[in-house]
PDB file of C-alpha atoms and ligand atoms in Angstrom:
ATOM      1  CA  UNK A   1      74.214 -36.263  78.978  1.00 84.00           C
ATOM      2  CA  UNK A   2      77.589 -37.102  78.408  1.00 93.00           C
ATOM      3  CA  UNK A   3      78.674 -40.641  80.158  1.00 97.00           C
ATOM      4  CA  UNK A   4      81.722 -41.104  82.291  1.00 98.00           C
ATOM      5  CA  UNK A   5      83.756 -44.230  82.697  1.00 98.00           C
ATOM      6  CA  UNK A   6      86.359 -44.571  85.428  1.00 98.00           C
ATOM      7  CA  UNK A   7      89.437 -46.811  84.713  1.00 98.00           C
ATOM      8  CA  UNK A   8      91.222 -47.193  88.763  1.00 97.00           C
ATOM      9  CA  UNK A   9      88.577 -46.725  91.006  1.00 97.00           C
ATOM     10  CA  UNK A  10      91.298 -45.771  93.738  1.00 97.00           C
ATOM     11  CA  UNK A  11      91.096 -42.212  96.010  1.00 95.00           C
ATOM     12  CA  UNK A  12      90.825 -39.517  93.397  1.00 97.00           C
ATOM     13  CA  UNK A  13      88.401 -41.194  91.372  1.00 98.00           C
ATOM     14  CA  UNK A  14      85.979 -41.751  94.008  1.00 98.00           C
ATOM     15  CA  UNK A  15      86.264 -38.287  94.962  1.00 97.00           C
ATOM     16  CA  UNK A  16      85.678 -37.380  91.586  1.00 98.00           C
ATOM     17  CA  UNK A  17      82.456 -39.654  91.476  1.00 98.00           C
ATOM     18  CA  UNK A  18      81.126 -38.324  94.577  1.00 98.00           C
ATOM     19  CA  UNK A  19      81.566 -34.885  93.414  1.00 97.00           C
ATOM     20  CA  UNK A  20      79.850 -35.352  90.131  1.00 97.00           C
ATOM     21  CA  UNK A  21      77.015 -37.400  92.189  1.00 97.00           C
ATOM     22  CA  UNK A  22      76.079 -36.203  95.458  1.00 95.00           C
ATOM     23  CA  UNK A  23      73.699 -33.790  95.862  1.00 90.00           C
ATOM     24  CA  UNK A  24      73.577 -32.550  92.286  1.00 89.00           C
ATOM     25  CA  UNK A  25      70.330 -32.662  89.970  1.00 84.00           C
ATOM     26  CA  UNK A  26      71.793 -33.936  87.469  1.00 90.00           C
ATOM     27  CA  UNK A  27      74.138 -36.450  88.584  1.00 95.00           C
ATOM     28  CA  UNK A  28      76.035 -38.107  85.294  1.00 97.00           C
ATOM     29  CA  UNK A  29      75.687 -42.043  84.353  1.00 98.00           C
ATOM     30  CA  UNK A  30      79.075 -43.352  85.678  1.00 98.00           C
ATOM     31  CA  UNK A  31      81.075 -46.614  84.664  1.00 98.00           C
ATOM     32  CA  UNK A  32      83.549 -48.105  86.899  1.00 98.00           C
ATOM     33  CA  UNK A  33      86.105 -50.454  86.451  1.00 97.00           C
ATOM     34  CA  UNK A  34      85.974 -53.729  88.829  1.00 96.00           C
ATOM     35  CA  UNK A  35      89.056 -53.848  90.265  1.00 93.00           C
ATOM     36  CA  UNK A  36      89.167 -52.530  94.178  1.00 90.00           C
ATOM     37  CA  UNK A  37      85.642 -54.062  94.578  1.00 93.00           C
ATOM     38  CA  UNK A  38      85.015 -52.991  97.598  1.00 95.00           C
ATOM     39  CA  UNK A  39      85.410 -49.176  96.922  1.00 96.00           C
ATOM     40  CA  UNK A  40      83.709 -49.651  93.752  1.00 97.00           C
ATOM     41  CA  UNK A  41      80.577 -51.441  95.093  1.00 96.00           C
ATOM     42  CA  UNK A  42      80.614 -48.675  97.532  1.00 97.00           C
ATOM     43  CA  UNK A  43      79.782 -46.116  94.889  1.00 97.00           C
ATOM     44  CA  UNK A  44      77.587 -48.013  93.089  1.00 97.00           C
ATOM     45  CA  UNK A  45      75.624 -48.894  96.537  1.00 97.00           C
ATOM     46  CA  UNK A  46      75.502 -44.759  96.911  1.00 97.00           C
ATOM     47  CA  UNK A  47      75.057 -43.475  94.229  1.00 97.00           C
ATOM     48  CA  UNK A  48      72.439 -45.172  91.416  1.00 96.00           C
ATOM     49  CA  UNK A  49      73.917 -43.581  88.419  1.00 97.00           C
ATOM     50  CA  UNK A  50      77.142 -44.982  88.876  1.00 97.00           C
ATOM     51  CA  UNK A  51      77.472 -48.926  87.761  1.00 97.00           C
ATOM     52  CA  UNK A  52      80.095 -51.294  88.022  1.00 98.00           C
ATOM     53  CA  UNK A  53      81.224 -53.333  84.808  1.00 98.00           C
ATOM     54  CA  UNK A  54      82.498 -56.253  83.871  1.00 97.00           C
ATOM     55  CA  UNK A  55      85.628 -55.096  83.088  1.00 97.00           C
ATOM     56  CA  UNK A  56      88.303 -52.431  81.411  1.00 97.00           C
ATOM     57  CA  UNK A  57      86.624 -52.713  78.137  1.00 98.00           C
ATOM     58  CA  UNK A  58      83.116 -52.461  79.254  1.00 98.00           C
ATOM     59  CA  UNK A  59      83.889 -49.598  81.174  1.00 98.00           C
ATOM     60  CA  UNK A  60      84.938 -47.797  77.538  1.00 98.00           C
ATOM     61  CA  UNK A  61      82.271 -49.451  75.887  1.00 98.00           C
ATOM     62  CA  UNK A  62      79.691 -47.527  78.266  1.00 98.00           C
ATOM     63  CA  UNK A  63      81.521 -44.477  78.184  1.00 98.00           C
ATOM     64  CA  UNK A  64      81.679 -40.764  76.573  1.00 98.00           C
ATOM     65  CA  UNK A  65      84.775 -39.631  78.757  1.00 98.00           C
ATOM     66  CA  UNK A  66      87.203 -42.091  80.213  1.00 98.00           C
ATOM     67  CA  UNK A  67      89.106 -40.819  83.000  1.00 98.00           C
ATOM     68  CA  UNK A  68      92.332 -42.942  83.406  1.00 98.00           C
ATOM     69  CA  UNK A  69      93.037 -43.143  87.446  1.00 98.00           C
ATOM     70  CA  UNK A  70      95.566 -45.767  87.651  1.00 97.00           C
ATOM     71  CA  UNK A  71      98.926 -45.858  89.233  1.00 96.00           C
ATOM     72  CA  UNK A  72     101.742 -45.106  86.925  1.00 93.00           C
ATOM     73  CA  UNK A  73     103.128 -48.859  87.604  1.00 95.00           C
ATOM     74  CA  UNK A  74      99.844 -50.124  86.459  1.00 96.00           C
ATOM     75  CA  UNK A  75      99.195 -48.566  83.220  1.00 95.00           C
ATOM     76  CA  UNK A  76     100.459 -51.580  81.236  1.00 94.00           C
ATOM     77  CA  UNK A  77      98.841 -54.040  82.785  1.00 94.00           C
ATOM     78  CA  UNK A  78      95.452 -52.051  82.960  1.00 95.00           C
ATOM     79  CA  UNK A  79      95.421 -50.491  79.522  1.00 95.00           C
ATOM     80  CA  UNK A  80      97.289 -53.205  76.767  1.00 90.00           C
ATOM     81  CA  UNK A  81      94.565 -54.084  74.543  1.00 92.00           C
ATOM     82  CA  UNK A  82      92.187 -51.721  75.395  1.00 96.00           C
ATOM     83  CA  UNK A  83      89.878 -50.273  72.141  1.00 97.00           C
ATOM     84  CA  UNK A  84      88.578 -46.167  72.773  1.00 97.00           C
ATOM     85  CA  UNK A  85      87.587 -45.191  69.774  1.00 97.00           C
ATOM     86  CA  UNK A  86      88.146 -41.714  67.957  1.00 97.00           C
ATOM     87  CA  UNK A  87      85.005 -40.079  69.390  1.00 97.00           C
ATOM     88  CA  UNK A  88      85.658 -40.460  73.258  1.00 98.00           C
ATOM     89  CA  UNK A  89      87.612 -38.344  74.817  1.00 98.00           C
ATOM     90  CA  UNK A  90      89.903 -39.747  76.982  1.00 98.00           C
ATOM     91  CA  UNK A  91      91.465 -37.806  80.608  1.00 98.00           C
ATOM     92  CA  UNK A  92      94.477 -38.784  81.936  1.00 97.00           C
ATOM     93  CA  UNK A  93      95.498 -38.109  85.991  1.00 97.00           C
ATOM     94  CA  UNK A  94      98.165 -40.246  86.005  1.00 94.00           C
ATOM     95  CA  UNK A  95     101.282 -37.384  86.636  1.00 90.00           C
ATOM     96  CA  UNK A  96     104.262 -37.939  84.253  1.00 85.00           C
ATOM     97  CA  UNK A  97     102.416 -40.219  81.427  1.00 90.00           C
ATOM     98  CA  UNK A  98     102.182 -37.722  78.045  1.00 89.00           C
ATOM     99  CA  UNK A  99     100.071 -38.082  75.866  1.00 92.00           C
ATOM    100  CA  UNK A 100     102.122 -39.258  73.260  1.00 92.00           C
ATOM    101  CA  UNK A 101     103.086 -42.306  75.549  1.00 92.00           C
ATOM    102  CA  UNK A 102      99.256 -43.072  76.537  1.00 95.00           C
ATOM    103  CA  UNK A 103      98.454 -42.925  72.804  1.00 95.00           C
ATOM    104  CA  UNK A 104     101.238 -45.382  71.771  1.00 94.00           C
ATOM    105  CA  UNK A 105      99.878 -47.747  74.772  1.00 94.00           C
ATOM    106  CA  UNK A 106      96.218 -47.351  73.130  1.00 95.00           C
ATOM    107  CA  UNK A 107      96.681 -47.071  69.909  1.00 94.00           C
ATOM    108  CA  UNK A 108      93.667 -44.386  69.487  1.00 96.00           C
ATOM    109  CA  UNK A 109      92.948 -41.523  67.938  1.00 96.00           C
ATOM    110  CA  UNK A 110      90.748 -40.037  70.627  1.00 97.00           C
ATOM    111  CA  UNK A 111      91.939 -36.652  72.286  1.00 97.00           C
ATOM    112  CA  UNK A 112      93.813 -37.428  75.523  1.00 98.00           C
ATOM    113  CA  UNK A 113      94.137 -34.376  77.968  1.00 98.00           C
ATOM    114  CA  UNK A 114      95.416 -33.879  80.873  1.00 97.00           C
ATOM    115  CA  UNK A 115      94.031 -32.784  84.120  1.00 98.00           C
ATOM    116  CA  UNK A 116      95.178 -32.813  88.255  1.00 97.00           C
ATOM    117  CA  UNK A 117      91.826 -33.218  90.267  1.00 97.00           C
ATOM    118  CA  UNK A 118      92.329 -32.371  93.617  1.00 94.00           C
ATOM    119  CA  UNK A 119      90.642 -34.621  96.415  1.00 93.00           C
ATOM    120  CA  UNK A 120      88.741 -31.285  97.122  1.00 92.00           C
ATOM    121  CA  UNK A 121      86.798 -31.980  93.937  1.00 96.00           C
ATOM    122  CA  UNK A 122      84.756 -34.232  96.168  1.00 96.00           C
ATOM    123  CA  UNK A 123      83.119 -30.770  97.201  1.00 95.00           C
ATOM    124  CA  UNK A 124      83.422 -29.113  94.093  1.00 95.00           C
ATOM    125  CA  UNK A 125      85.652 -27.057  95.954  1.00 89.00           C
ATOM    126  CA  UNK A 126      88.851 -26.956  93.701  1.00 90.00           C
ATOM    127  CA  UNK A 127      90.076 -25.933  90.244  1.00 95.00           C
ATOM    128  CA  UNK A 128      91.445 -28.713  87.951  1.00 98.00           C
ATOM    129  CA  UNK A 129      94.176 -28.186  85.738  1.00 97.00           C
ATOM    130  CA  UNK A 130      94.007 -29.151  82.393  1.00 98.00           C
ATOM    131  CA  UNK A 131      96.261 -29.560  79.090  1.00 97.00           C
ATOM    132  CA  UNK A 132      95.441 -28.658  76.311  1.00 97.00           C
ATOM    133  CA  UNK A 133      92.119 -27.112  76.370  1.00 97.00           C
ATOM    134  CA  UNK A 134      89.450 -29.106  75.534  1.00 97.00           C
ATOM    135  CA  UNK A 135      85.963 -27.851  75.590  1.00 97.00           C
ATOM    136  CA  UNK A 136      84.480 -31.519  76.671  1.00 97.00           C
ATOM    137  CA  UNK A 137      86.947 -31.767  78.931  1.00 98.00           C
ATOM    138  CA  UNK A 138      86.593 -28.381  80.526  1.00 97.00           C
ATOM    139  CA  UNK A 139      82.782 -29.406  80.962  1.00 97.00           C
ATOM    140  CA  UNK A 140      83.300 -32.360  82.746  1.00 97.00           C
ATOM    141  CA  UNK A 141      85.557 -30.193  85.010  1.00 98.00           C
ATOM    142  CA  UNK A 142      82.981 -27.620  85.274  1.00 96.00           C
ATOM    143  CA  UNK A 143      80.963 -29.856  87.230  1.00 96.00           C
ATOM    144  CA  UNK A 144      83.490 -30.151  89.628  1.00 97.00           C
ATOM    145  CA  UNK A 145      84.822 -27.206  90.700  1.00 96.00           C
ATOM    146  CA  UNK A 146      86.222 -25.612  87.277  1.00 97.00           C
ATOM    147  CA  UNK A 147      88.998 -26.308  84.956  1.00 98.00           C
ATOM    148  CA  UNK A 148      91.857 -24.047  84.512  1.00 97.00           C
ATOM    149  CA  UNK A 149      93.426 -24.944  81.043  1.00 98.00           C
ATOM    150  CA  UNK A 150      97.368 -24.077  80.494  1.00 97.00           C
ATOM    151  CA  UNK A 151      99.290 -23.033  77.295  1.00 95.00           C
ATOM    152  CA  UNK A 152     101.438 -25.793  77.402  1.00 94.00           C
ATOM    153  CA  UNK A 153     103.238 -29.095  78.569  1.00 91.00           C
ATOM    154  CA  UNK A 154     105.379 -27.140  81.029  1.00 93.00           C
ATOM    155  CA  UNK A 155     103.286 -25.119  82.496  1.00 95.00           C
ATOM    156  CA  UNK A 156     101.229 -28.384  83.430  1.00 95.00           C
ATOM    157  CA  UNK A 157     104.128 -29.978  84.564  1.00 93.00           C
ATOM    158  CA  UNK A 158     104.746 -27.321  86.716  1.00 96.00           C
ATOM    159  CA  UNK A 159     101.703 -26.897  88.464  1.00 96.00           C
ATOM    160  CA  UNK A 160     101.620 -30.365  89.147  1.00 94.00           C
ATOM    161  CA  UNK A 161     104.869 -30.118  90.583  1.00 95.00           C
ATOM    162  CA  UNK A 162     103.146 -27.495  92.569  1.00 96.00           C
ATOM    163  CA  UNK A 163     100.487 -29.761  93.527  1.00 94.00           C
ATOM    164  CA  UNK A 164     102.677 -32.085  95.204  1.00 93.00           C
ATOM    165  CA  UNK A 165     103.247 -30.000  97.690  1.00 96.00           C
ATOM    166  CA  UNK A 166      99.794 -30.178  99.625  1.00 92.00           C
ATOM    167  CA  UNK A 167     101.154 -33.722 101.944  1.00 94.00           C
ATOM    168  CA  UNK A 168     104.066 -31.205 102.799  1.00 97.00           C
ATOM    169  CA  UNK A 169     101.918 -28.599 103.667  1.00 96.00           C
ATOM    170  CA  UNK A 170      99.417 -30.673 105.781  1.00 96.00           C
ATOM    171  CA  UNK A 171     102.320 -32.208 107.367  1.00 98.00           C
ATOM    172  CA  UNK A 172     103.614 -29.217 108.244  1.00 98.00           C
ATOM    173  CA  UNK A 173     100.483 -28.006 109.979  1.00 98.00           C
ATOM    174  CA  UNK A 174     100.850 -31.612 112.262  1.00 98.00           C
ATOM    175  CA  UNK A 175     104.612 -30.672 113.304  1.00 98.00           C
ATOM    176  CA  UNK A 176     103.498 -27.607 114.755  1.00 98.00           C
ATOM    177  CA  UNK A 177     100.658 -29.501 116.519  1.00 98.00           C
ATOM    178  CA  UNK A 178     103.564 -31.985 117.683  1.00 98.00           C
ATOM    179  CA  UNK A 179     105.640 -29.169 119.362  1.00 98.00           C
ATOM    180  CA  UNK A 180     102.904 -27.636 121.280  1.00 98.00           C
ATOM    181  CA  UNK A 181     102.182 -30.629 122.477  1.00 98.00           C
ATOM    182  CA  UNK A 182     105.885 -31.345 123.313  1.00 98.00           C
ATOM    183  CA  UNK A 183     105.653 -28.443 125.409  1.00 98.00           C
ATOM    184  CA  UNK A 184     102.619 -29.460 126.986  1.00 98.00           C
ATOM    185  CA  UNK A 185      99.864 -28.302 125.444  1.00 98.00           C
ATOM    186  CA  UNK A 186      97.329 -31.198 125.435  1.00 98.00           C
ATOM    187  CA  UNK A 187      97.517 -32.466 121.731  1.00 98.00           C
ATOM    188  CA  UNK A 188      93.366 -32.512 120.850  1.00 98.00           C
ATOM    189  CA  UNK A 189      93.754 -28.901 121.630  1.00 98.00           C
ATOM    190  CA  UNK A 190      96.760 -28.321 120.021  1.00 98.00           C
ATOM    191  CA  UNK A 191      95.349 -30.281 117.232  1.00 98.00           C
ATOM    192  CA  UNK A 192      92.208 -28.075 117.493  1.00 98.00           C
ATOM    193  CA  UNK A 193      93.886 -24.832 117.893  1.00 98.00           C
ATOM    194  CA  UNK A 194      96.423 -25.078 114.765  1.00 98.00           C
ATOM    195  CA  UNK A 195      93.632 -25.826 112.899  1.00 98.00           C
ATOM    196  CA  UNK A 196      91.339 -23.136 113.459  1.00 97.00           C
ATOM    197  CA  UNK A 197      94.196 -20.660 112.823  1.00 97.00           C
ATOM    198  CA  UNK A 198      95.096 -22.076 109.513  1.00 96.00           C
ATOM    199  CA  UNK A 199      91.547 -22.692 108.403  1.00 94.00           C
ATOM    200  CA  UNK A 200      91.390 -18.553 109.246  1.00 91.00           C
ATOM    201  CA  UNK A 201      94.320 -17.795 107.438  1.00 91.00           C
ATOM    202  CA  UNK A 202      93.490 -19.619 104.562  1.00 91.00           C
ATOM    203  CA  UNK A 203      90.097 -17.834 104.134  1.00 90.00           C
ATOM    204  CA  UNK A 204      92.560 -14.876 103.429  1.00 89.00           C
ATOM    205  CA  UNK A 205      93.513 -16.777 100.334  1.00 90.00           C
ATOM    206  CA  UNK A 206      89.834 -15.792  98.846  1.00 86.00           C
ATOM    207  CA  UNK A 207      90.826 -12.371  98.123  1.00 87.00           C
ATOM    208  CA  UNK A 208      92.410 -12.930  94.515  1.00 86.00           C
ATOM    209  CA  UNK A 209      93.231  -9.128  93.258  1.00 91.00           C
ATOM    210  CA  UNK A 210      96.027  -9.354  96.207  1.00 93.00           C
ATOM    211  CA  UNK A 211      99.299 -11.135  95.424  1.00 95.00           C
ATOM    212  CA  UNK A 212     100.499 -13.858  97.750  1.00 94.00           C
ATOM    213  CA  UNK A 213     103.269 -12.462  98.813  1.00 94.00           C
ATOM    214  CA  UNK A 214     101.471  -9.138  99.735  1.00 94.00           C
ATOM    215  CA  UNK A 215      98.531 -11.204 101.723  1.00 93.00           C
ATOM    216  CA  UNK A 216     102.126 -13.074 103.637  1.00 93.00           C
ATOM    217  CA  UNK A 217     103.112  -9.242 104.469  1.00 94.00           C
ATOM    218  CA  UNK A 218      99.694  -8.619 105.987  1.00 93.00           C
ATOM    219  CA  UNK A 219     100.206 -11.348 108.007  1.00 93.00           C
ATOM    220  CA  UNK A 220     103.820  -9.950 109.573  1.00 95.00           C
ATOM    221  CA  UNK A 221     104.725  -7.188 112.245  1.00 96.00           C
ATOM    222  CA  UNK A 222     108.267  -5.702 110.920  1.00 95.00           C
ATOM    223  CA  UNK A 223     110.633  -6.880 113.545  1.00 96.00           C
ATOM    224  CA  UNK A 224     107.598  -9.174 115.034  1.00 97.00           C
ATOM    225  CA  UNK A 225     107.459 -12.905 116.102  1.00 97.00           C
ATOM    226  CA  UNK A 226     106.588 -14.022 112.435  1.00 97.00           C
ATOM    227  CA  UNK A 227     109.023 -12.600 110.712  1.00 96.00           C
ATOM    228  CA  UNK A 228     111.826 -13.741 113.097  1.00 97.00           C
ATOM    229  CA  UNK A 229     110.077 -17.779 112.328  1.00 96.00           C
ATOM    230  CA  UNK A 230     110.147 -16.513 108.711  1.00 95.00           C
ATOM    231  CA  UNK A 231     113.410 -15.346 108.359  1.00 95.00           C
ATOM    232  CA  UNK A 232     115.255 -17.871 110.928  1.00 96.00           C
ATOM    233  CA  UNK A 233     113.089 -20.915 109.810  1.00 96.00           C
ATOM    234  CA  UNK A 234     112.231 -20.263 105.974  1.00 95.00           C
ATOM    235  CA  UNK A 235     115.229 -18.779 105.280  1.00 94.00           C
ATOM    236  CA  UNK A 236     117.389 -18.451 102.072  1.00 94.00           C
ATOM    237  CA  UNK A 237     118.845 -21.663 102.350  1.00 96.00           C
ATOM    238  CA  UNK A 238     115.263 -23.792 102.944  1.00 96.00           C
ATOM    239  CA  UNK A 239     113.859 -21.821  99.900  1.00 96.00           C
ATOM    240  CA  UNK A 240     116.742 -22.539  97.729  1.00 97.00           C
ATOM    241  CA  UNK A 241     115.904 -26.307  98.967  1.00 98.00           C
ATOM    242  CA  UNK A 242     112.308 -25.863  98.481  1.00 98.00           C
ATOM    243  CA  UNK A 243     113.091 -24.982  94.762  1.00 98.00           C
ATOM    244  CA  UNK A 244     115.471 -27.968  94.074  1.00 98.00           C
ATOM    245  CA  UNK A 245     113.262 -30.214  95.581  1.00 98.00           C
ATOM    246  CA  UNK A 246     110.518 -28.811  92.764  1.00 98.00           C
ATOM    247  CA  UNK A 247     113.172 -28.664  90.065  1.00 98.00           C
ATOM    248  CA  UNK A 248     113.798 -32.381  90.736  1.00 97.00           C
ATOM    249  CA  UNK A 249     109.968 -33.472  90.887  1.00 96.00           C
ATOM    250  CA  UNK A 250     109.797 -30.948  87.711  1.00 95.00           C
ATOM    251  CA  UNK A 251     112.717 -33.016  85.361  1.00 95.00           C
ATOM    252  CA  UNK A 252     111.155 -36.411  86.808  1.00 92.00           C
ATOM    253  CA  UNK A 253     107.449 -35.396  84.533  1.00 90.00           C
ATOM    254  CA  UNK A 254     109.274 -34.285  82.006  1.00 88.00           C
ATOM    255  CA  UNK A 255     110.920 -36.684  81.022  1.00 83.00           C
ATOM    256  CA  UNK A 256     109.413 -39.873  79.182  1.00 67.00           C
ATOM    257  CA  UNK A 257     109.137 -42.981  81.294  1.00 62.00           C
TER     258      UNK A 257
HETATM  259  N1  NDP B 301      94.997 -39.098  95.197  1.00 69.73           N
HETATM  260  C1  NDP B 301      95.152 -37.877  94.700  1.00 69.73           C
HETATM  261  O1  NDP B 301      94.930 -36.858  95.381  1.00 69.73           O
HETATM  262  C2  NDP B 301      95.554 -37.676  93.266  1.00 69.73           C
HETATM  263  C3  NDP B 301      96.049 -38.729  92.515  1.00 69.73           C
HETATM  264  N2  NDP B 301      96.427 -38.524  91.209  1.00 69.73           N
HETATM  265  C4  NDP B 301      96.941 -39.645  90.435  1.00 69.73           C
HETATM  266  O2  NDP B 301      95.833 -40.462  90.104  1.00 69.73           O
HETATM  267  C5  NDP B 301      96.250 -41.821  90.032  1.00 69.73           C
HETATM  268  C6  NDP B 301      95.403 -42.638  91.002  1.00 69.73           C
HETATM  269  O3  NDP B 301      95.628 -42.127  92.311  1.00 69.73           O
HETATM  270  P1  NDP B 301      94.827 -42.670  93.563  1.00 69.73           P
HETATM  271  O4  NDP B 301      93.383 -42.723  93.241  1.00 69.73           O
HETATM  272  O5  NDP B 301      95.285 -41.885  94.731  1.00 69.73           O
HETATM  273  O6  NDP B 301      95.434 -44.150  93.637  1.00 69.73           O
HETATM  274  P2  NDP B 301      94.770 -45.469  94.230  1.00 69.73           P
HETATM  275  O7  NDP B 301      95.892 -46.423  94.452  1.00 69.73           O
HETATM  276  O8  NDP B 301      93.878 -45.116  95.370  1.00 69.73           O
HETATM  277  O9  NDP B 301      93.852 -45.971  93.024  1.00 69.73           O
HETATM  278  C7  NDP B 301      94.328 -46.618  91.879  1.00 69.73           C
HETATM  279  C8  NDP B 301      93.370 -47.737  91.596  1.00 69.73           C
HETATM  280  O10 NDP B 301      93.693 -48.368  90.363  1.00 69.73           O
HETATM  281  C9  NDP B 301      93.336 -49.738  90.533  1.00 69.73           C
HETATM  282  N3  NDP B 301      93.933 -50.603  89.524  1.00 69.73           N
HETATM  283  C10 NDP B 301      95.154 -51.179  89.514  1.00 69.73           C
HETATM  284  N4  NDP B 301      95.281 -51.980  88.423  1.00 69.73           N
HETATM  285  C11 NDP B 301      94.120 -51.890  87.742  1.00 69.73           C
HETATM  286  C12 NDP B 301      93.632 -52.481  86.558  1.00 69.73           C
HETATM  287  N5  NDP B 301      94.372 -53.349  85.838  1.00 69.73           N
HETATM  288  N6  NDP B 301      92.392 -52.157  86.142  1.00 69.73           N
HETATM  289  C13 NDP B 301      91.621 -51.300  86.847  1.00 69.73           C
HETATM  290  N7  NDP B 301      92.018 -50.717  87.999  1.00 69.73           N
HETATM  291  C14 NDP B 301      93.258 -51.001  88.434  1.00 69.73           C
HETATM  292  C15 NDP B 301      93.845 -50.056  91.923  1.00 69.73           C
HETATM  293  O11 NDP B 301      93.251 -51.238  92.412  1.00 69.73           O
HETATM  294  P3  NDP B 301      93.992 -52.055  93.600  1.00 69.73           P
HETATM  295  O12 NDP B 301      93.833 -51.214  94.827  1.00 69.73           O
HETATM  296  O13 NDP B 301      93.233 -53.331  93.624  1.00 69.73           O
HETATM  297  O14 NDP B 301      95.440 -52.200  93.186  1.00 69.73           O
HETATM  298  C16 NDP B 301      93.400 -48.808  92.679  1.00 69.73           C
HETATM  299  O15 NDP B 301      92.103 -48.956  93.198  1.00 69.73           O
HETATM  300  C17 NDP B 301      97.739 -41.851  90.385  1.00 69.73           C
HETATM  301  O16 NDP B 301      98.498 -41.879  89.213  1.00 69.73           O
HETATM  302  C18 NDP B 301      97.939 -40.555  91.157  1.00 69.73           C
HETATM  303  O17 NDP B 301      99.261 -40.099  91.070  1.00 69.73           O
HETATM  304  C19 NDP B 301      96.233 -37.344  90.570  1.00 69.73           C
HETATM  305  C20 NDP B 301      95.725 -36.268  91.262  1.00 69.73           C
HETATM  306  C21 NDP B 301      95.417 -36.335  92.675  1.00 69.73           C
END
């Protein structure tokens, strides 16, 4: 079985360690990096195929697959002088680092792809994006959920752009929570109520032969309450400033840091 090393053991990686360990028959032998001890000692208390090394290079050492989970600010520092030789296969989640950049910094000839895990991986419960296809890679994603693999650079740089957008959303969600309760509806069962509807409408999500904007119809009376929020609230002009907002996350990953 293929071995996995984990280089940042910060948020997503442990949700990406807990997906490939708990509960499954076949749980993976993992590597992780020391740094954030606690979080990493953790895991290793949890789960006994996951192991915490020395350091960086023992992580590689031990490793198949080397998932790089860093911060973007902390790629120097964690990766200078680290040796992954040609027959690993290295994944990269940090957003805006190509390839090109990573391979410069490691000075290997392993095959660095891509991928956006989504904390939901924890579950299995979410697709990962991947670039370029990569048939270990798209295993190790398997495990978690399933990889989606795109054409090319911009097309992963747009769905990641996309994927920045699930804060917003949640955040969202907690404003209209806030103004219920600012009109006096107790806030655990505003909180509770908001919720339940969204965790309803979301379910509607699940039926994938009907476009999004179809399933949004379904949801609207013509003339009703949700198309006046709709049309007074996300109206041409918060689109538009949706879409610049994207545009300007989208030129930020494209271009080289
Ligand atoms: N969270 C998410 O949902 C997703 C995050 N990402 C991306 O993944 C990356 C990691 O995100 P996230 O897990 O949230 O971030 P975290 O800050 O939670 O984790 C990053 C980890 O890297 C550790 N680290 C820093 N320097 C080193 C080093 N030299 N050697 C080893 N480890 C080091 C940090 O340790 P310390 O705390 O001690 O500094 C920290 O634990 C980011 O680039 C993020 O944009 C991608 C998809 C989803």
């Amino acid at each position: 079985m293929e071995r996995i090393g984990f280089i940042g053991v910060g948020e997503i990686s442990k949700a990406m360690v807990e997906g490939l360990s708990d509960g499954t028959q076949e749980a993976p032998p993992i590597s992780l990096s020391p740094r954030n001890a606690a979080t990493a000692a953790d895991l290793a208390e949890r789960f006994p195929n996951a192991l915490v090394r020395k350091d960086n290079q023992e992580v590689v050492d031990h490793s198949d697959i080397v998932l790089i989970a860093l911060r973007r600010a902390d790629r120097h520092d964690a990766l200078a002088g680290l040796r992954i030789s040609a027959e690993k296969t290295i994944v990269n989640v940090i957003p805006g680092v190509a390839a090109d950049e990573l391979r410069r910094l490691l000075g290997t000839d392993a095959p660095i792809v891509a991928a956006i895990p989504l904390p939901t991986v924890r579950e299995r419960g979410s697709v990962t994006v991947i670039y370029p296809a990569h048939p270990v890679a798209e295993a190790f994603f398997d495990r978690l959920g399933g990889a989606q693999p795109v054409p090319d650079e911009t097309a992963y740089n747009v769905l990641s752009a996309v994927s920045s957008t699930v804060s917003t959303y949640l955040a969202y969600l907690g404003a209209l929570a806030d103004w219920a309760a600012r009109n006096g509806v107790p806030q655990e069962a505003a909180d509770r109520y908001v919720r339940s509807l969204f965790q309803g409408v979301n379910r509607s999500l699940g039926e994938e032969s009907k476009p999004l904007q179809a399933i949004a119809a379904e949801h609207e009376t013509p003339g009703g309450s949700n198309e006046r929020i709709r049309t007074t609230w996300f109206d041409q002009a918060n689109g538009a400033a949706l879409g610049t907002a994207l545009d300007g996350l989208l030129a930020d990953l494209e271009q080289p840091h």
